[in-house]
Amino acid sequence: MIKINNYSSSLEAAYGLTKVLLEQINQSAEKNFHLALSGGKTPNVLFRLWADEYKEIIPWKRLQLYWVDERCVPPEHPESNYGMIKRIFLDKVHLSDLQVHRIHGEDFPELEAKRYTALIDNLLIKQGTYPMFDCVLLGIGIDGHTSSLFSGQDSLLTAPDTYAVSVNPQTGQKRITLTGLPILHAKNVIFFVTDKDKADILKEVIKGEDKYPAGYIVSRLEKAELFTDSL
Ligand code: 6PG
């Protein structure tokens, strides 16, 4: 089940998402709120909003930040998801190093996927064998991928490890990705999609069209929310 929140602009959608995220943080009885962030271009508006207007409002001290996925490049590379968030947001909202858990895109991918899996499994409460993020923030690619779970790499949807290596089929670039089952076990899952060109794929995903990784995930989530201006 996905609740759809459609807005007239990406900024409005970012405000709506932030309001719901704040409610989740405020309702959580635990001291720490474990939030996994996606990269790509879409969330820039969101991270800019947090840096500009929510610096004093979001209880940053309670947040533990993780990455949903990372491109296998060093942090200073323009395609680094960590680098992007650092430039837009972390350089302005100062969090302690103990709160920011980046994926080392510069390291050997298979070893880094193992290291990050161990780190997450160690820091998060588990439901059965799955670590439970308080919130996973996801984007959707125009090809229907989410996290870095691409069509044709379906074993990652049910992989036993929390993080694994995937390959962007367009570019051949390796990525480290949160796999399907920990997404399905997260306490909250929020999708943020703000590209008008993604309207068609978004409709397929909302229908739960299994052939797209994002549709596979959406059709199996007990509850999720979508914030968009694309519909
Ligand atoms: C990434 C992501 C990815 C993203 C979608 C959408 O590293 O690219 O985390 O899953 O959410 O690809 O990307 P855009 O926002 O750039 O369209």
Tab-separated table of C-alpha atoms and ligand atoms in Angstrom:
chain	number	residue	atom	x	y	z
A	1	MET	CA	0.000	0.000	0.000
A	2	ILE	CA	1.409	3.352	-0.983
A	3	LYS	CA	-0.084	6.679	0.028
A	4	ILE	CA	0.273	9.187	-2.770
A	5	ASN	CA	0.932	12.852	-1.983
A	6	ASN	CA	0.931	14.844	-5.217
A	7	TYR	CA	1.981	18.515	-5.219
A	8	SER	CA	2.287	21.287	-7.757
A	9	SER	CA	6.057	21.665	-7.409
A	10	SER	CA	9.102	19.763	-6.204
A	11	LEU	CA	9.578	22.287	-3.404
A	12	GLU	CA	6.009	21.748	-2.155
A	13	ALA	CA	6.613	17.990	-2.282
A	14	ALA	CA	9.840	18.485	-0.315
A	15	TYR	CA	7.970	20.474	2.357
A	16	GLY	CA	5.293	17.744	2.571
A	17	LEU	CA	7.893	15.012	2.904
A	18	THR	CA	9.814	16.902	5.570
A	19	LYS	CA	6.647	17.386	7.633
A	20	VAL	CA	5.971	13.631	7.615
A	21	LEU	CA	9.604	12.799	8.362
A	22	LEU	CA	9.536	15.190	11.320
A	23	GLU	CA	6.407	13.466	12.634
A	24	GLN	CA	8.164	10.113	12.363
A	25	ILE	CA	11.182	11.423	14.281
A	26	ASN	CA	9.043	13.052	16.952
A	27	GLN	CA	6.898	9.933	17.377
A	28	SER	CA	9.878	7.611	17.696
A	29	ALA	CA	10.481	6.617	21.308
A	30	GLU	CA	14.113	5.683	20.643
A	31	LYS	CA	16.880	8.226	21.180
A	32	ASN	CA	18.402	7.638	17.757
A	33	PHE	CA	16.514	7.839	14.472
A	34	HIS	CA	18.212	5.783	11.751
A	35	LEU	CA	17.613	7.404	8.370
A	36	ALA	CA	18.910	6.039	5.050
A	37	LEU	CA	19.257	8.639	2.279
A	38	SER	CA	19.164	8.150	-1.481
A	39	GLY	CA	21.249	10.027	-3.970
A	40	GLY	CA	20.828	11.009	-7.587
A	41	LYS	CA	19.632	14.486	-8.531
A	42	THR	CA	16.063	14.427	-7.193
A	43	PRO	CA	16.710	14.943	-3.462
A	44	ASN	CA	18.843	18.076	-3.984
A	45	VAL	CA	15.797	20.271	-3.422
A	46	LEU	CA	15.051	18.406	-0.215
A	47	PHE	CA	18.567	18.605	1.202
A	48	ARG	CA	18.775	22.292	0.288
A	49	LEU	CA	15.509	22.878	2.133
A	50	TRP	CA	16.817	21.080	5.217
A	51	ALA	CA	20.024	23.129	5.171
A	52	ASP	CA	18.235	26.441	4.596
A	53	GLU	CA	15.022	26.170	6.599
A	54	TYR	CA	15.171	23.147	8.889
A	55	LYS	CA	18.578	23.666	10.444
A	56	GLU	CA	17.004	24.582	13.772
A	57	ILE	CA	13.812	22.526	13.433
A	58	ILE	CA	14.878	18.941	12.746
A	59	PRO	CA	16.406	17.432	15.923
A	60	TRP	CA	19.657	16.609	14.132
A	61	LYS	CA	21.351	15.299	17.282
A	62	ARG	CA	18.982	12.308	17.240
A	63	LEU	CA	19.733	11.397	13.636
A	64	GLN	CA	22.018	8.665	12.443
A	65	LEU	CA	22.519	9.013	8.690
A	66	TYR	CA	23.198	6.198	6.258
A	67	TRP	CA	23.194	5.876	2.499
A	68	VAL	CA	20.745	3.737	0.542
A	69	ASP	CA	23.297	3.385	-2.229
A	70	GLU	CA	26.572	4.728	-3.494
A	71	ARG	CA	28.300	4.884	-6.822
A	72	CYS	CA	31.751	3.257	-6.698
A	73	VAL	CA	33.685	6.505	-6.930
A	74	PRO	CA	35.650	8.534	-4.349
A	75	PRO	CA	33.735	11.055	-2.199
A	76	GLU	CA	35.064	14.080	-4.088
A	77	HIS	CA	33.845	12.666	-7.443
A	78	PRO	CA	30.846	14.579	-8.920
A	79	GLU	CA	28.808	11.357	-8.998
A	80	SER	CA	29.349	10.485	-5.332
A	81	ASN	CA	26.033	10.416	-3.468
A	82	TYR	CA	27.836	11.184	-0.212
A	83	GLY	CA	29.740	14.055	-1.864
A	84	MET	CA	26.521	15.579	-3.149
A	85	ILE	CA	24.832	15.480	0.255
A	86	LYS	CA	27.987	16.792	1.908
A	87	ARG	CA	28.189	19.817	-0.383
A	88	ILE	CA	24.503	20.692	-0.196
A	89	PHE	CA	23.712	19.848	3.364
A	90	LEU	CA	26.338	18.366	5.666
A	91	ASP	CA	28.715	21.297	5.208
A	92	LYS	CA	25.928	23.561	6.549
A	93	VAL	CA	24.227	21.398	9.162
A	94	HIS	CA	27.125	20.143	11.195
A	95	LEU	CA	26.671	16.608	12.494
A	96	SER	CA	29.246	14.681	14.414
A	97	ASP	CA	31.308	12.085	12.533
A	98	LEU	CA	29.628	9.483	14.735
A	99	GLN	CA	26.285	10.319	13.113
A	100	VAL	CA	27.303	10.140	9.463
A	101	HIS	CA	27.931	6.678	8.059
A	102	ARG	CA	28.966	6.972	4.459
A	103	ILE	CA	29.559	4.111	2.047
A	104	HIS	CA	33.195	4.125	0.926
A	105	GLY	CA	32.688	4.258	-2.829
A	106	GLU	CA	36.456	4.425	-3.296
A	107	ASP	CA	37.077	1.003	-1.746
A	108	PHE	CA	36.924	-2.434	-3.338
A	109	PRO	CA	33.137	-2.826	-3.912
A	110	GLU	CA	32.586	-6.390	-2.674
A	111	LEU	CA	34.607	-5.766	0.505
A	112	GLU	CA	32.910	-2.435	1.117
A	113	ALA	CA	29.444	-3.998	0.725
A	114	LYS	CA	30.448	-6.507	3.418
A	115	ARG	CA	31.909	-3.816	5.702
A	116	TYR	CA	28.804	-1.632	5.384
A	117	THR	CA	26.476	-4.619	5.920
A	118	ALA	CA	28.350	-5.445	9.132
A	119	LEU	CA	28.223	-1.823	10.284
A	120	ILE	CA	24.462	-1.578	9.712
A	121	ASP	CA	23.767	-4.977	11.239
A	122	ASN	CA	25.707	-3.839	14.280
A	123	LEU	CA	24.098	-0.414	14.733
A	124	LEU	CA	20.442	-1.108	13.988
A	125	ILE	CA	17.815	-3.048	15.889
A	126	LYS	CA	16.807	-6.183	13.998
A	127	GLN	CA	13.501	-7.715	13.060
A	128	GLY	CA	14.420	-11.370	12.648
A	129	THR	CA	17.597	-11.231	10.609
A	130	TYR	CA	16.855	-7.866	9.020
A	131	PRO	CA	18.113	-4.523	10.334
A	132	MET	CA	15.258	-2.073	10.758
A	133	PHE	CA	15.871	1.457	9.505
A	134	ASP	CA	13.473	3.983	11.022
A	135	CYS	CA	13.087	5.478	7.577
A	136	VAL	CA	14.423	4.689	4.105
A	137	LEU	CA	14.192	7.533	1.626
A	138	LEU	CA	14.054	6.228	-1.939
A	139	GLY	CA	14.078	7.669	-5.445
A	140	ILE	CA	12.903	5.999	-8.627
A	141	GLY	CA	14.872	5.971	-11.872
A	142	ILE	CA	13.240	6.461	-15.253
A	143	ASP	CA	13.970	2.771	-15.925
A	144	GLY	CA	12.043	1.754	-12.781
A	145	HIS	CA	15.034	1.109	-10.526
A	146	THR	CA	15.067	2.093	-6.893
A	147	SER	CA	18.015	2.123	-4.498
A	148	SER	CA	20.538	0.681	-7.015
A	149	LEU	CA	18.299	-2.312	-7.720
A	150	PHE	CA	18.112	-2.487	-11.493
A	151	SER	CA	15.934	-4.685	-13.735
A	152	GLY	CA	17.766	-7.866	-14.692
A	153	GLN	CA	19.614	-8.024	-11.350
A	154	ASP	CA	16.625	-9.538	-9.583
A	155	SER	CA	18.575	-11.689	-7.133
A	156	LEU	CA	19.388	-8.461	-5.249
A	157	LEU	CA	15.717	-8.058	-4.373
A	158	THR	CA	15.930	-11.095	-2.096
A	159	ALA	CA	19.683	-11.184	-1.410
A	160	PRO	CA	20.639	-12.363	2.085
A	161	ASP	CA	23.029	-9.462	2.744
A	162	THR	CA	21.860	-5.975	3.686
A	163	TYR	CA	24.141	-4.367	1.074
A	164	ALA	CA	25.501	-5.845	-2.157
A	165	VAL	CA	27.216	-4.779	-5.363
A	166	SER	CA	25.104	-3.926	-8.402
A	167	VAL	CA	25.912	-2.517	-11.825
A	168	ASN	CA	24.257	0.415	-13.567
A	169	PRO	CA	23.291	-1.262	-16.877
A	170	GLN	CA	23.483	2.049	-18.775
A	171	THR	CA	27.055	2.900	-17.813
A	172	GLY	CA	28.559	-0.303	-16.410
A	173	GLN	CA	29.401	1.621	-13.229
A	174	LYS	CA	29.414	-0.507	-10.093
A	175	ARG	CA	27.310	0.556	-7.143
A	176	ILE	CA	26.797	-0.544	-3.594
A	177	THR	CA	23.121	-0.957	-2.889
A	178	LEU	CA	20.707	-1.604	-0.080
A	179	THR	CA	19.018	-4.863	-1.103
A	180	GLY	CA	15.285	-5.562	-1.253
A	181	LEU	CA	14.486	-7.312	2.038
A	182	PRO	CA	15.884	-4.649	4.416
A	183	ILE	CA	13.820	-2.067	2.494
A	184	LEU	CA	10.714	-4.196	3.055
A	185	HIS	CA	11.542	-4.460	6.779
A	186	ALA	CA	12.107	-0.726	7.358
A	187	LYS	CA	9.718	0.985	9.781
A	188	ASN	CA	8.925	3.661	7.182
A	189	VAL	CA	9.638	3.973	3.486
A	190	ILE	CA	9.278	7.277	1.661
A	191	PHE	CA	9.595	7.736	-2.092
A	192	PHE	CA	10.483	11.147	-3.502
A	193	VAL	CA	10.009	11.561	-7.265
A	194	THR	CA	9.837	14.971	-8.875
A	195	ASP	CA	10.608	14.575	-12.550
A	196	LYS	CA	7.705	15.119	-14.999
A	197	ASP	CA	9.423	12.659	-17.372
A	198	LYS	CA	8.906	9.959	-14.748
A	199	ALA	CA	5.079	10.173	-14.782
A	200	ASP	CA	4.646	7.013	-16.905
A	201	ILE	CA	7.071	4.842	-14.950
A	202	LEU	CA	5.684	6.179	-11.703
A	203	LYS	CA	2.166	5.038	-12.684
A	204	GLU	CA	3.524	1.544	-13.409
A	205	VAL	CA	5.357	1.467	-10.087
A	206	ILE	CA	2.275	2.594	-8.169
A	207	LYS	CA	0.312	-0.253	-9.788
A	208	GLY	CA	2.961	-2.538	-8.287
A	209	GLU	CA	4.239	-3.666	-11.687
A	210	ASP	CA	6.667	-6.387	-10.675
A	211	LYS	CA	8.947	-6.206	-13.684
A	212	TYR	CA	10.346	-2.922	-12.338
A	213	PRO	CA	12.348	-3.226	-9.096
A	214	ALA	CA	10.547	-0.170	-7.678
A	215	GLY	CA	7.180	-1.787	-8.513
A	216	TYR	CA	8.267	-5.052	-6.918
A	217	ILE	CA	9.141	-3.186	-3.717
A	218	VAL	CA	5.980	-1.041	-3.721
A	219	SER	CA	3.693	-4.049	-4.204
A	220	ARG	CA	5.253	-5.763	-1.166
A	221	LEU	CA	5.455	-2.851	1.270
A	222	GLU	CA	2.804	-2.840	3.956
A	223	LYS	CA	2.888	0.946	4.011
A	224	ALA	CA	4.843	3.606	2.193
A	225	GLU	CA	4.374	7.198	1.160
A	226	LEU	CA	5.133	8.878	-2.140
A	227	PHE	CA	5.832	12.608	-2.379
A	228	THR	CA	5.787	13.816	-5.949
A	229	ASP	CA	4.880	16.531	-8.399
A	230	SER	CA	5.038	14.195	-11.391
A	231	LEU	CA	1.444	12.899	-11.534
B	1	6PG	C1	21.372	6.969	-7.230
B	1	6PG	C2	20.178	6.684	-6.406
B	1	6PG	C3	19.023	6.211	-7.197
B	1	6PG	C4	18.119	7.379	-7.470
B	1	6PG	C5	17.396	7.216	-8.763
B	1	6PG	C6	16.797	8.510	-9.222
B	1	6PG	O1	22.469	6.863	-6.737
B	1	6PG	O2	21.183	7.305	-8.425
B	1	6PG	O3	20.213	6.696	-5.097
B	1	6PG	O4	18.308	5.145	-6.736
B	1	6PG	O5	17.235	7.547	-6.405
B	1	6PG	O6	18.314	6.812	-9.735
B	1	6PG	O7	17.851	9.328	-9.611
B	1	6PG	P1	17.652	10.791	-10.104
B	1	6PG	O8	17.090	11.500	-8.955
B	1	6PG	O9	19.013	11.304	-10.471
B	1	6PG	O10	16.705	10.696	-11.254
